[in-house]
Amino acid sequence: MMPAASVPIITIDGPSSSGKGTIARAVARALDWHLLDSGALYRLVALAGQGRGANPDDIDAHVMLARAMRVEFLTDSAGYERVLLEGQDVTGAVRSEQAGQGASRVAVWPALRDALVERQRAFAAPPGLVADGRDMGTVIFPAAELKVFLTASADERATRRHKQLISKGSAANLADLSREIAERDHRDTSRAVAPLKPASDAVMLDSTGLSIQQVVARVLALGRERGLWQVG
Ligand code: DC
């Protein structure tokens, strides 16, 4: 196996609902690279805590779960991605608002963030990794070859989230979503440890008004310019 240092890495960081999950997944697919959805790990810690009946403020209990929890990211025989926690399928639960809110709470604890560092770095494997989160380019993979900081206006992010929820058949109120997005942005950018901020060498990419295909094409063009893969 190639040493981890030679594995090319693209980090895609940005605020909630900036589309980074969708973009990271599409870029990983286009290149046939591995994908790290780091937010899912924070969500899984919150879910594991809820499943064990842990006190939501008990840092030690959550740190222990972050170290010990058994997590699998799989693609099932029909081609759908599945997330397993202790062997249980939690694919739906992990994307719930409840898990997202829980993740945002546990993510402010330095000891918990430390407990997840090695788990995240272990995703770097040949032929390459696309890592999506808040601190991928600043803390987890500071030597990544390409760092993208994806933004979109708060209004556009609320509208995207609204459409996403409506398409899933969930009730959603645009004003409530705008407020929640603003609250989560504030918590993610103002926390003391690994706050959401672009790495000094990140490329800022504002996706307001751009299609998913346009943003993916831009990220791939940046990777190609930097020679992250052989052009066949
Ligand atoms: O990207 P997401 O919505 O799945 O993330 C859920 C929460 O986890 C988000 O509010 C902030 C936190 N998070 C983090 O602090 N660091 C990361 N690398 C990824 C997510």
PDB file of C-alpha atoms and ligand atoms in Angstrom:
ATOM      1  CA  MET A   1       0.000   0.000   0.000  1.00  0.00           C
ATOM      2  CA  MET A   2       1.153   3.552  -0.705  1.00  0.00           C
ATOM      3  CA  PRO A   3       2.154   5.536   2.377  1.00  0.00           C
ATOM      4  CA  ALA A   4      -0.655   7.855   3.494  1.00  0.00           C
ATOM      5  CA  ALA A   5       1.473  10.897   2.639  1.00  0.00           C
ATOM      6  CA  SER A   6       1.309  10.087  -1.049  1.00  0.00           C
ATOM      7  CA  VAL A   7      -2.477   9.796  -1.157  1.00  0.00           C
ATOM      8  CA  PRO A   8      -3.921  12.885  -2.883  1.00  0.00           C
ATOM      9  CA  ILE A   9      -6.568  14.651  -0.802  1.00  0.00           C
ATOM     10  CA  ILE A  10      -9.229  17.197  -1.709  1.00  0.00           C
ATOM     11  CA  THR A  11     -10.888  18.870   1.276  1.00  0.00           C
ATOM     12  CA  ILE A  12     -14.278  20.529   0.928  1.00  0.00           C
ATOM     13  CA  ASP A  13     -15.230  22.623   3.935  1.00  0.00           C
ATOM     14  CA  GLY A  14     -18.053  25.056   4.402  1.00  0.00           C
ATOM     15  CA  PRO A  15     -21.160  25.939   6.385  1.00  0.00           C
ATOM     16  CA  SER A  16     -24.378  23.892   6.742  1.00  0.00           C
ATOM     17  CA  SER A  17     -26.371  23.418   3.542  1.00  0.00           C
ATOM     18  CA  SER A  18     -23.627  24.890   1.366  1.00  0.00           C
ATOM     19  CA  GLY A  19     -23.938  21.725  -0.721  1.00  0.00           C
ATOM     20  CA  LYS A  20     -20.555  20.339   0.286  1.00  0.00           C
ATOM     21  CA  GLY A  21     -21.918  16.835   0.958  1.00  0.00           C
ATOM     22  CA  THR A  22     -23.441  16.642  -2.524  1.00  0.00           C
ATOM     23  CA  ILE A  23     -20.365  18.135  -4.175  1.00  0.00           C
ATOM     24  CA  ALA A  24     -17.892  15.961  -2.239  1.00  0.00           C
ATOM     25  CA  ARG A  25     -19.840  12.805  -3.091  1.00  0.00           C
ATOM     26  CA  ALA A  26     -20.052  13.732  -6.792  1.00  0.00           C
ATOM     27  CA  VAL A  27     -16.329  14.576  -6.978  1.00  0.00           C
ATOM     28  CA  ALA A  28     -15.408  11.299  -5.212  1.00  0.00           C
ATOM     29  CA  ARG A  29     -17.624   9.384  -7.641  1.00  0.00           C
ATOM     30  CA  ALA A  30     -16.189  11.120 -10.705  1.00  0.00           C
ATOM     31  CA  LEU A  31     -12.652  10.235  -9.616  1.00  0.00           C
ATOM     32  CA  ASP A  32     -13.503   6.885  -8.015  1.00  0.00           C
ATOM     33  CA  TRP A  33     -11.846   8.102  -4.793  1.00  0.00           C
ATOM     34  CA  HIS A  34     -12.793   7.447  -1.178  1.00  0.00           C
ATOM     35  CA  LEU A  35     -15.165   9.798   0.613  1.00  0.00           C
ATOM     36  CA  LEU A  36     -15.053  11.022   4.206  1.00  0.00           C
ATOM     37  CA  ASP A  37     -18.329  12.539   5.414  1.00  0.00           C
ATOM     38  CA  SER A  38     -16.890  13.824   8.695  1.00  0.00           C
ATOM     39  CA  GLY A  39     -20.211  15.341   9.799  1.00  0.00           C
ATOM     40  CA  ALA A  40     -21.632  11.804   9.819  1.00  0.00           C
ATOM     41  CA  LEU A  41     -19.073  10.832  12.491  1.00  0.00           C
ATOM     42  CA  TYR A  42     -20.215  13.671  14.777  1.00  0.00           C
ATOM     43  CA  ARG A  43     -23.824  12.728  14.064  1.00  0.00           C
ATOM     44  CA  LEU A  44     -23.039   9.070  14.890  1.00  0.00           C
ATOM     45  CA  VAL A  45     -21.508  10.056  18.240  1.00  0.00           C
ATOM     46  CA  ALA A  46     -24.705  11.970  19.067  1.00  0.00           C
ATOM     47  CA  LEU A  47     -26.860   9.021  17.972  1.00  0.00           C
ATOM     48  CA  ALA A  48     -24.734   6.541  19.914  1.00  0.00           C
ATOM     49  CA  GLY A  49     -25.123   8.735  23.002  1.00  0.00           C
ATOM     50  CA  GLN A  50     -28.878   8.925  22.540  1.00  0.00           C
ATOM     51  CA  GLY A  51     -29.032   5.143  21.975  1.00  0.00           C
ATOM     52  CA  ARG A  52     -27.150   4.494  25.215  1.00  0.00           C
ATOM     53  CA  GLY A  53     -29.269   6.982  27.134  1.00  0.00           C
ATOM     54  CA  ALA A  54     -26.139   9.053  27.889  1.00  0.00           C
ATOM     55  CA  ASN A  55     -26.663  12.443  29.456  1.00  0.00           C
ATOM     56  CA  PRO A  56     -26.322  14.899  26.511  1.00  0.00           C
ATOM     57  CA  ASP A  57     -23.867  16.970  28.595  1.00  0.00           C
ATOM     58  CA  ASP A  58     -21.658  14.030  29.620  1.00  0.00           C
ATOM     59  CA  ILE A  59     -18.446  14.702  27.714  1.00  0.00           C
ATOM     60  CA  ASP A  60     -16.542  11.608  28.962  1.00  0.00           C
ATOM     61  CA  ALA A  61     -19.336   9.220  27.971  1.00  0.00           C
ATOM     62  CA  HIS A  62     -19.392  10.687  24.449  1.00  0.00           C
ATOM     63  CA  VAL A  63     -15.590  10.646  24.137  1.00  0.00           C
ATOM     64  CA  MET A  64     -15.637   6.958  25.045  1.00  0.00           C
ATOM     65  CA  LEU A  65     -18.307   6.298  22.422  1.00  0.00           C
ATOM     66  CA  ALA A  66     -16.331   8.277  19.806  1.00  0.00           C
ATOM     67  CA  ARG A  67     -13.339   6.004  20.420  1.00  0.00           C
ATOM     68  CA  ALA A  68     -15.178   2.711  20.716  1.00  0.00           C
ATOM     69  CA  MET A  69     -18.199   2.950  18.410  1.00  0.00           C
ATOM     70  CA  ARG A  70     -18.189   0.534  15.497  1.00  0.00           C
ATOM     71  CA  VAL A  71     -19.126   2.352  12.327  1.00  0.00           C
ATOM     72  CA  GLU A  72     -19.399   1.092   8.760  1.00  0.00           C
ATOM     73  CA  PHE A  73     -20.067   3.063   5.574  1.00  0.00           C
ATOM     74  CA  LEU A  74     -21.261   0.616   2.922  1.00  0.00           C
ATOM     75  CA  THR A  75     -22.845   0.530  -0.502  1.00  0.00           C
ATOM     76  CA  ASP A  76     -25.622  -2.081  -0.586  1.00  0.00           C
ATOM     77  CA  SER A  77     -26.311  -4.475  -3.488  1.00  0.00           C
ATOM     78  CA  ALA A  78     -28.757  -1.947  -5.022  1.00  0.00           C
ATOM     79  CA  GLY A  79     -26.043   0.734  -5.017  1.00  0.00           C
ATOM     80  CA  TYR A  80     -27.417   2.720  -2.041  1.00  0.00           C
ATOM     81  CA  GLU A  81     -25.086   4.035   0.637  1.00  0.00           C
ATOM     82  CA  ARG A  82     -25.768   2.640   4.098  1.00  0.00           C
ATOM     83  CA  VAL A  83     -24.418   3.710   7.476  1.00  0.00           C
ATOM     84  CA  LEU A  84     -24.200   1.100  10.231  1.00  0.00           C
ATOM     85  CA  LEU A  85     -23.651   1.817  13.914  1.00  0.00           C
ATOM     86  CA  GLU A  86     -22.842  -1.272  15.980  1.00  0.00           C
ATOM     87  CA  GLY A  87     -24.185  -3.311  13.066  1.00  0.00           C
ATOM     88  CA  GLN A  88     -27.544  -1.456  13.046  1.00  0.00           C
ATOM     89  CA  ASP A  89     -28.674   0.418   9.931  1.00  0.00           C
ATOM     90  CA  VAL A  90     -28.924   4.101  10.940  1.00  0.00           C
ATOM     91  CA  THR A  91     -28.858   5.566   7.408  1.00  0.00           C
ATOM     92  CA  GLY A  92     -32.075   7.571   7.950  1.00  0.00           C
ATOM     93  CA  ALA A  93     -31.477   8.509  11.583  1.00  0.00           C
ATOM     94  CA  VAL A  94     -28.010   9.886  10.876  1.00  0.00           C
ATOM     95  CA  ARG A  95     -29.429  12.521   8.495  1.00  0.00           C
ATOM     96  CA  SER A  96     -32.230  13.613  10.882  1.00  0.00           C
ATOM     97  CA  GLU A  97     -32.394  17.158  12.271  1.00  0.00           C
ATOM     98  CA  GLN A  98     -32.122  15.644  15.750  1.00  0.00           C
ATOM     99  CA  ALA A  99     -28.795  13.985  14.925  1.00  0.00           C
ATOM    100  CA  GLY A 100     -27.602  17.232  13.276  1.00  0.00           C
ATOM    101  CA  GLN A 101     -28.433  19.300  16.335  1.00  0.00           C
ATOM    102  CA  GLY A 102     -26.829  16.684  18.615  1.00  0.00           C
ATOM    103  CA  ALA A 103     -23.713  16.662  16.411  1.00  0.00           C
ATOM    104  CA  SER A 104     -23.398  20.429  16.585  1.00  0.00           C
ATOM    105  CA  ARG A 105     -23.520  20.210  20.412  1.00  0.00           C
ATOM    106  CA  VAL A 106     -20.920  17.464  20.862  1.00  0.00           C
ATOM    107  CA  ALA A 107     -18.654  19.007  18.188  1.00  0.00           C
ATOM    108  CA  VAL A 108     -17.764  21.925  20.511  1.00  0.00           C
ATOM    109  CA  TRP A 109     -15.924  19.622  22.971  1.00  0.00           C
ATOM    110  CA  PRO A 110     -12.155  19.597  22.315  1.00  0.00           C
ATOM    111  CA  ALA A 111     -11.690  16.094  23.808  1.00  0.00           C
ATOM    112  CA  LEU A 112     -14.362  14.742  21.522  1.00  0.00           C
ATOM    113  CA  ARG A 113     -12.830  16.344  18.426  1.00  0.00           C
ATOM    114  CA  ASP A 114      -9.442  14.854  19.419  1.00  0.00           C
ATOM    115  CA  ALA A 115     -11.008  11.412  19.800  1.00  0.00           C
ATOM    116  CA  LEU A 116     -12.167  11.532  16.163  1.00  0.00           C
ATOM    117  CA  VAL A 117      -8.921  12.743  14.549  1.00  0.00           C
ATOM    118  CA  GLU A 118      -7.302   9.380  13.816  1.00  0.00           C
ATOM    119  CA  ARG A 119     -10.572   7.828  12.715  1.00  0.00           C
ATOM    120  CA  GLN A 120     -10.859  10.590  10.109  1.00  0.00           C
ATOM    121  CA  ARG A 121      -7.241  10.368   8.933  1.00  0.00           C
ATOM    122  CA  ALA A 122      -7.647   6.607   8.425  1.00  0.00           C
ATOM    123  CA  PHE A 123      -9.948   7.364   5.475  1.00  0.00           C
ATOM    124  CA  ALA A 124      -6.941   8.557   3.440  1.00  0.00           C
ATOM    125  CA  ALA A 125      -6.237   5.578   1.178  1.00  0.00           C
ATOM    126  CA  PRO A 126      -5.248   5.144  -2.466  1.00  0.00           C
ATOM    127  CA  PRO A 127      -6.219   6.216  -5.040  1.00  0.00           C
ATOM    128  CA  GLY A 128      -7.339   9.381  -3.206  1.00  0.00           C
ATOM    129  CA  LEU A 129      -9.737  10.952  -0.718  1.00  0.00           C
ATOM    130  CA  VAL A 130     -12.381  13.653  -0.857  1.00  0.00           C
ATOM    131  CA  ALA A 131     -13.047  14.852   2.701  1.00  0.00           C
ATOM    132  CA  ASP A 132     -16.078  16.949   3.554  1.00  0.00           C
ATOM    133  CA  GLY A 133     -16.613  18.894   6.778  1.00  0.00           C
ATOM    134  CA  ARG A 134     -15.721  22.051   8.651  1.00  0.00           C
ATOM    135  CA  ASP A 135     -12.049  21.561   9.596  1.00  0.00           C
ATOM    136  CA  MET A 136     -10.797  19.152   6.946  1.00  0.00           C
ATOM    137  CA  GLY A 137      -8.344  21.645   5.419  1.00  0.00           C
ATOM    138  CA  THR A 138      -7.420  23.406   8.673  1.00  0.00           C
ATOM    139  CA  VAL A 139      -7.010  20.566  11.217  1.00  0.00           C
ATOM    140  CA  ILE A 140      -7.470  17.047   9.875  1.00  0.00           C
ATOM    141  CA  PHE A 141      -5.630  17.251   6.526  1.00  0.00           C
ATOM    142  CA  PRO A 142      -3.556  20.456   6.682  1.00  0.00           C
ATOM    143  CA  ALA A 143      -1.273  19.175   3.891  1.00  0.00           C
ATOM    144  CA  ALA A 144      -4.119  18.430   1.443  1.00  0.00           C
ATOM    145  CA  GLU A 145      -3.221  19.254  -2.153  1.00  0.00           C
ATOM    146  CA  LEU A 146      -6.515  21.016  -2.855  1.00  0.00           C
ATOM    147  CA  LYS A 147      -8.656  22.778  -0.269  1.00  0.00           C
ATOM    148  CA  VAL A 148     -12.014  24.173  -1.277  1.00  0.00           C
ATOM    149  CA  PHE A 149     -14.157  26.365   0.954  1.00  0.00           C
ATOM    150  CA  LEU A 150     -17.674  26.187  -0.389  1.00  0.00           C
ATOM    151  CA  THR A 151     -20.139  28.934   0.452  1.00  0.00           C
ATOM    152  CA  ALA A 152     -23.558  30.091  -0.672  1.00  0.00           C
ATOM    153  CA  SER A 153     -25.683  32.949   0.609  1.00  0.00           C
ATOM    154  CA  ALA A 154     -27.733  32.146   3.745  1.00  0.00           C
ATOM    155  CA  ASP A 155     -30.959  32.673   1.741  1.00  0.00           C
ATOM    156  CA  GLU A 156     -29.869  30.243  -0.948  1.00  0.00           C
ATOM    157  CA  ARG A 157     -28.869  27.656   1.669  1.00  0.00           C
ATOM    158  CA  ALA A 158     -32.240  27.945   3.430  1.00  0.00           C
ATOM    159  CA  THR A 159     -34.047  27.613   0.089  1.00  0.00           C
ATOM    160  CA  ARG A 160     -32.014  24.495  -0.832  1.00  0.00           C
ATOM    161  CA  ARG A 161     -32.685  22.890   2.537  1.00  0.00           C
ATOM    162  CA  HIS A 162     -36.390  23.757   2.208  1.00  0.00           C
ATOM    163  CA  LYS A 163     -36.595  22.069  -1.218  1.00  0.00           C
ATOM    164  CA  GLN A 164     -34.715  19.031   0.105  1.00  0.00           C
ATOM    165  CA  LEU A 165     -37.115  18.591   3.040  1.00  0.00           C
ATOM    166  CA  ILE A 166     -40.227  19.134   0.915  1.00  0.00           C
ATOM    167  CA  SER A 167     -38.995  16.531  -1.603  1.00  0.00           C
ATOM    168  CA  LYS A 168     -38.658  14.062   1.285  1.00  0.00           C
ATOM    169  CA  GLY A 169     -42.261  14.788   2.261  1.00  0.00           C
ATOM    170  CA  SER A 170     -41.298  16.620   5.481  1.00  0.00           C
ATOM    171  CA  ALA A 171     -43.045  19.785   6.602  1.00  0.00           C
ATOM    172  CA  ALA A 172     -40.672  22.744   6.488  1.00  0.00           C
ATOM    173  CA  ASN A 173     -40.950  26.452   7.075  1.00  0.00           C
ATOM    174  CA  LEU A 174     -38.504  28.665   5.216  1.00  0.00           C
ATOM    175  CA  ALA A 175     -38.268  31.301   7.964  1.00  0.00           C
ATOM    176  CA  ASP A 176     -37.569  28.635  10.629  1.00  0.00           C
ATOM    177  CA  LEU A 177     -34.906  27.070   8.422  1.00  0.00           C
ATOM    178  CA  SER A 178     -33.214  30.437   7.825  1.00  0.00           C
ATOM    179  CA  ARG A 179     -33.096  31.009  11.569  1.00  0.00           C
ATOM    180  CA  GLU A 180     -31.741  27.502  12.283  1.00  0.00           C
ATOM    181  CA  ILE A 181     -29.045  27.895   9.631  1.00  0.00           C
ATOM    182  CA  ALA A 182     -27.997  31.248  11.098  1.00  0.00           C
ATOM    183  CA  GLU A 183     -27.881  29.731  14.616  1.00  0.00           C
ATOM    184  CA  ARG A 184     -25.816  26.749  13.521  1.00  0.00           C
ATOM    185  CA  ASP A 185     -23.425  28.988  11.523  1.00  0.00           C
ATOM    186  CA  HIS A 186     -22.935  31.094  14.614  1.00  0.00           C
ATOM    187  CA  ARG A 187     -22.214  28.056  16.824  1.00  0.00           C
ATOM    188  CA  ASP A 188     -19.862  26.477  14.251  1.00  0.00           C
ATOM    189  CA  THR A 189     -17.907  29.694  13.568  1.00  0.00           C
ATOM    190  CA  SER A 190     -17.654  30.960  17.141  1.00  0.00           C
ATOM    191  CA  ARG A 191     -16.560  27.795  18.981  1.00  0.00           C
ATOM    192  CA  ALA A 192     -13.089  27.896  20.521  1.00  0.00           C
ATOM    193  CA  VAL A 193     -11.776  24.684  18.943  1.00  0.00           C
ATOM    194  CA  ALA A 194     -11.556  24.146  15.181  1.00  0.00           C
ATOM    195  CA  PRO A 195     -14.086  26.848  14.331  1.00  0.00           C
ATOM    196  CA  LEU A 196     -15.501  26.899  10.831  1.00  0.00           C
ATOM    197  CA  LYS A 197     -13.101  29.050   8.839  1.00  0.00           C
ATOM    198  CA  PRO A 198     -11.316  28.700   5.521  1.00  0.00           C
ATOM    199  CA  ALA A 199      -7.720  27.442   5.562  1.00  0.00           C
ATOM    200  CA  SER A 200      -5.334  30.227   4.519  1.00  0.00           C
ATOM    201  CA  ASP A 201      -4.559  28.287   1.332  1.00  0.00           C
ATOM    202  CA  ALA A 202      -8.178  27.342   0.528  1.00  0.00           C
ATOM    203  CA  VAL A 203      -9.867  28.243  -2.740  1.00  0.00           C
ATOM    204  CA  MET A 204     -13.117  30.098  -1.983  1.00  0.00           C
ATOM    205  CA  LEU A 205     -15.965  28.843  -4.132  1.00  0.00           C
ATOM    206  CA  ASP A 206     -19.331  30.625  -3.925  1.00  0.00           C
ATOM    207  CA  SER A 207     -21.998  28.302  -5.304  1.00  0.00           C
ATOM    208  CA  THR A 208     -24.864  30.836  -5.175  1.00  0.00           C
ATOM    209  CA  GLY A 209     -26.648  30.600  -8.515  1.00  0.00           C
ATOM    210  CA  LEU A 210     -24.474  27.697  -9.750  1.00  0.00           C
ATOM    211  CA  SER A 211     -25.733  24.190 -10.527  1.00  0.00           C
ATOM    212  CA  ILE A 212     -24.255  21.107  -8.847  1.00  0.00           C
ATOM    213  CA  GLN A 213     -22.631  20.163 -12.178  1.00  0.00           C
ATOM    214  CA  GLN A 214     -20.999  23.585 -12.481  1.00  0.00           C
ATOM    215  CA  VAL A 215     -19.505  23.393  -8.984  1.00  0.00           C
ATOM    216  CA  VAL A 216     -18.274  19.807  -9.485  1.00  0.00           C
ATOM    217  CA  ALA A 217     -16.694  20.811 -12.819  1.00  0.00           C
ATOM    218  CA  ARG A 218     -14.899  23.699 -11.091  1.00  0.00           C
ATOM    219  CA  VAL A 219     -13.482  21.431  -8.342  1.00  0.00           C
ATOM    220  CA  LEU A 220     -12.359  18.852 -10.931  1.00  0.00           C
ATOM    221  CA  ALA A 221     -10.731  21.601 -13.009  1.00  0.00           C
ATOM    222  CA  LEU A 222      -8.805  22.799  -9.935  1.00  0.00           C
ATOM    223  CA  GLY A 223      -7.641  19.250  -9.171  1.00  0.00           C
ATOM    224  CA  ARG A 224      -6.564  18.725 -12.776  1.00  0.00           C
ATOM    225  CA  GLU A 225      -4.656  22.051 -12.811  1.00  0.00           C
ATOM    226  CA  ARG A 226      -2.779  20.900  -9.712  1.00  0.00           C
ATOM    227  CA  GLY A 227      -1.928  17.542 -11.248  1.00  0.00           C
ATOM    228  CA  LEU A 228      -3.730  15.517  -8.553  1.00  0.00           C
ATOM    229  CA  TRP A 229      -4.268  12.639 -10.953  1.00  0.00           C
ATOM    230  CA  GLN A 230      -2.853  11.375 -14.243  1.00  0.00           C
ATOM    231  CA  VAL A 231      -4.892  12.499 -17.201  1.00  0.00           C
ATOM    232  CA  GLY A 232      -5.484   9.322 -19.237  1.00  0.00           C
TER     233      GLY A 232
HETATM  234  O1   DC B   1     -22.062  18.554   7.942  1.00  0.00           O
HETATM  235  P1   DC B   1     -23.108  18.049   8.945  1.00  0.00           P
HETATM  236  O2   DC B   1     -24.387  18.845   8.928  1.00  0.00           O
HETATM  237  O3   DC B   1     -23.356  16.584   8.827  1.00  0.00           O
HETATM  238  O4   DC B   1     -22.433  18.306  10.380  1.00  0.00           O
HETATM  239  C1   DC B   1     -23.154  18.142  11.573  1.00  0.00           C
HETATM  240  C2   DC B   1     -22.497  18.970  12.687  1.00  0.00           C
HETATM  241  O5   DC B   1     -21.214  18.406  12.993  1.00  0.00           O
HETATM  242  C3   DC B   1     -22.255  20.440  12.345  1.00  0.00           C
HETATM  243  O6   DC B   1     -23.143  21.283  13.028  1.00  0.00           O
HETATM  244  C4   DC B   1     -20.868  20.745  12.853  1.00  0.00           C
HETATM  245  C5   DC B   1     -20.254  19.421  13.173  1.00  0.00           C
HETATM  246  N1   DC B   1     -19.073  19.135  12.362  1.00  0.00           N
HETATM  247  C6   DC B   1     -17.863  19.596  12.817  1.00  0.00           C
HETATM  248  O7   DC B   1     -17.814  20.275  13.833  1.00  0.00           O
HETATM  249  N2   DC B   1     -16.726  19.284  12.151  1.00  0.00           N
HETATM  250  C7   DC B   1     -16.764  18.562  11.030  1.00  0.00           C
HETATM  251  N3   DC B   1     -15.637  18.271  10.385  1.00  0.00           N
HETATM  252  C8   DC B   1     -18.007  18.098  10.526  1.00  0.00           C
HETATM  253  C9   DC B   1     -19.154  18.409  11.214  1.00  0.00           C
END
